[in-house]
Amino acid sequence: MKDIVILGIESSCDETSAAVVVNGRRVLSNIIATQVKLHAEYGGVVPELASRKHVESIIPVVDKACKDAKIELKDVDAISVTYGPGLVGALLVGLSAAKGFALALGKPLIGVNHIDGHICANYIAHRELEPPFICLVASGGHSHVVNVIDYRKTVVLGRTRDDAAGEAFDKIARVLGLGYPGGPRVEKKATEGNAQAFSFPRVKFKDSPYDFSFSGLKTAVINTVNQFRQKNEQVPVADVCASFQKAAVDVLVDNTMEAAIKTKSKTVCLAGGVAANTFLRESFEKACLNAGIKLLYPPLALCTDNAAMIASSAYFSFIEEDFAPIDLNAIPGLKLGEKYS
Ligand code: KG4
Ligand code: ZN
């Protein structure tokens, strides 16, 4: 069978990325222009600045992706792009570029759900991986326990009812003055701390055992920090980070493992920026070993936002000839399993 070469474009948040991927699994290039420094000054992503930076970066990033892949844009079989969820202005930049390329080159356009992209990063990292499996998608915007039934069929078993896991890491880092993005900084501090120092809440819902809630945890951590500050005492930053991280990871692991056991899944996959967390990975290693379940996760560069995962997801649409209309719009609140009409 002929190889299918797909260009992926991702601009949903603060990374402008383009990638060339063959048959959904073999990455020829994956260029990521990060805006982290631009937003760090403000302690979080400023949507308007993100859109403007995407406009500046998108064409050079696509050019570099083609150059590194040693192909010309006219040689790709399809153009794929994230159309949601994400920041509307940011999404529109990638989407407009993708539509322009598709129209000019007469190539099909494929719209990709960003969360599905995160799941598909696992197909790139593990070429033998096939559904079904349970996937935890934990990033700055989402925390989902997903039953991946087939390449294009997913059922969300649990989701966060308030903050996403990565968002909680970012907020705690901000309160502690650790800077942005918070996840890697909290993780680093936590390695010097005692995870038993504080007993922070782990929320469990009786009616939906796979759902998460991180806002109570976040408030408990902030209250603890404020109590030290009110007494003019030094905040034990490392202990707070370690105890917070343990509480967050405990619920991520517990809910995901409960879902895997209940659905009799043989494999658990991790995805999204929070899956870059070493403590999370180690906790899952232990839990999966105990349960006799295989654990897979992508390398760090494929956990955080990138376009290779978008081109991977697009491949499974391509083989079913599921192409997007050229008037495809950005859908900031797009849910997993939902599609443009
Ligand atoms: O998947 P991603 O790049 O973007 C979204 O789709 O949101 O995830 C970014 C999120 C941020 O909240 C960041 O703090 C978190 O992932 N993150 C981490 C780590 N690395 C990134 N959280 C915990 N530990 C990490 N090592
Ligand atoms: Zn993401």
Coordinates of C-alpha atoms in Angstrom, one line a residue, residues 176-300:
L176 CA 4.5 29.8 45.4
G177 CA 6.3 32.2 43.0
L178 CA 7.9 29.4 41.0
G179 CA 7.0 30.9 37.6
Y180 CA 5.4 29.5 34.5
P181 CA 4.8 26.8 33.3
G182 CA 4.2 25.4 36.7
G183 CA 4.2 21.7 36.1
P184 CA 8.0 21.1 35.6
R185 CA 8.8 23.6 38.4
V186 CA 6.5 22.1 41.0
E187 CA 7.9 18.6 40.0
K188 CA 11.5 19.8 40.5
K189 CA 10.8 21.4 43.9
A190 CA 8.8 18.3 45.0
T191 CA 11.9 16.1 44.6
E192 CA 13.5 17.9 47.6
G193 CA 10.3 17.7 49.7
N194 CA 8.3 15.3 51.9
A195 CA 5.1 14.2 50.3
Q196 CA 3.6 13.2 53.7
A197 CA 4.2 16.7 55.2
F198 CA 0.7 17.9 54.5
S199 CA -2.5 15.9 54.1
F200 CA -4.3 17.5 51.1
P201 CA -7.7 16.4 50.0
R202 CA -8.4 13.7 47.4
V203 CA -11.9 14.2 46.0
K204 CA -13.9 11.1 44.9
F205 CA -17.4 11.3 43.5
K206 CA -19.7 8.4 44.4
D207 CA -22.0 8.9 41.3
S208 CA -19.1 9.0 38.8
P209 CA -16.0 7.3 40.1
Y210 CA -13.7 8.4 37.2
D211 CA -14.4 12.2 37.5
F212 CA -11.8 14.5 39.0
S213 CA -12.0 17.7 40.9
F214 CA -8.8 19.7 41.6
S215 CA -10.2 23.0 42.8
G216 CA -10.6 21.8 46.4
L217 CA -7.0 20.6 46.4
K218 CA -5.9 23.9 45.0
T219 CA -7.7 25.9 47.7
A220 CA -6.4 23.7 50.4
V221 CA -2.8 24.3 49.2
I222 CA -3.3 28.0 48.9
N223 CA -4.8 28.2 52.4
T224 CA -1.9 26.3 53.8
V225 CA 0.6 28.7 52.1
N226 CA -1.4 31.7 53.4
Q227 CA -1.3 30.4 57.0
F228 CA 2.5 30.4 56.9
R229 CA 2.6 33.8 55.3
Q230 CA 0.1 35.3 57.9
K231 CA 2.3 34.0 60.7
N232 CA 5.4 35.5 58.9
E233 CA 6.8 32.0 58.7
Q234 CA 8.8 30.7 55.8
V235 CA 6.7 28.6 53.5
P236 CA 8.1 25.0 53.2
V237 CA 7.9 25.2 49.4
A238 CA 9.4 21.8 48.7
D239 CA 7.1 20.0 51.2
V240 CA 4.0 21.8 49.8
C241 CA 5.0 20.9 46.2
A242 CA 5.6 17.2 47.1
S243 CA 2.4 16.9 49.1
F244 CA 0.3 18.6 46.4
Q245 CA 1.9 16.5 43.7
K246 CA 1.2 13.3 45.6
A247 CA -2.5 14.3 46.1
A248 CA -3.0 15.2 42.5
V249 CA -1.2 12.1 41.2
D250 CA -3.0 9.8 43.6
V251 CA -6.4 10.6 42.1
L252 CA -5.1 10.5 38.5
V253 CA -3.7 7.0 39.1
D254 CA -6.7 5.8 41.2
N255 CA -9.4 6.8 38.8
T256 CA -7.5 5.6 35.7
M257 CA -6.7 2.3 37.3
E258 CA -10.3 1.8 38.5
A259 CA -11.5 2.4 34.9
A260 CA -8.9 0.0 33.5
I261 CA -9.8 -2.7 35.9
K262 CA -13.5 -2.2 35.4
T263 CA -13.2 -2.4 31.6
K264 CA -10.8 -5.3 31.8
S265 CA -8.3 -3.3 29.8
K266 CA -4.9 -4.9 29.2
T267 CA -3.1 -1.5 28.5
V268 CA -3.1 1.9 30.1
C269 CA -1.7 4.9 28.1
L270 CA -0.8 8.3 29.4
A271 CA -1.0 11.5 27.3
G272 CA -0.8 15.3 27.6
G273 CA 1.6 17.7 29.3
V274 CA 1.1 16.3 32.8
A275 CA 2.2 12.8 31.5
A276 CA 5.7 14.3 31.4
N277 CA 5.7 14.2 35.2
T278 CA 8.2 11.6 36.4
F279 CA 6.4 11.0 39.7
L280 CA 3.1 10.4 37.8
R281 CA 4.9 7.9 35.5
E282 CA 6.5 6.1 38.4
S283 CA 3.2 5.9 40.3
F284 CA 1.5 4.4 37.3
E285 CA 4.4 2.0 36.8
K286 CA 3.8 0.6 40.3
A287 CA 0.0 0.5 40.0
C288 CA 0.1 -1.2 36.6
L289 CA 2.7 -3.7 37.7
N290 CA 0.4 -4.6 40.7
A291 CA -2.6 -5.0 38.4
G292 CA -0.8 -6.9 35.7
I293 CA -1.6 -4.1 33.1
K294 CA 0.8 -2.8 30.5
L295 CA 1.7 0.9 30.8
L296 CA 2.7 3.0 27.8
Y297 CA 3.5 6.7 27.5
P298 CA 5.1 8.9 24.9
P299 CA 8.5 10.7 25.3
L300 CA 8.4 14.2 26.8

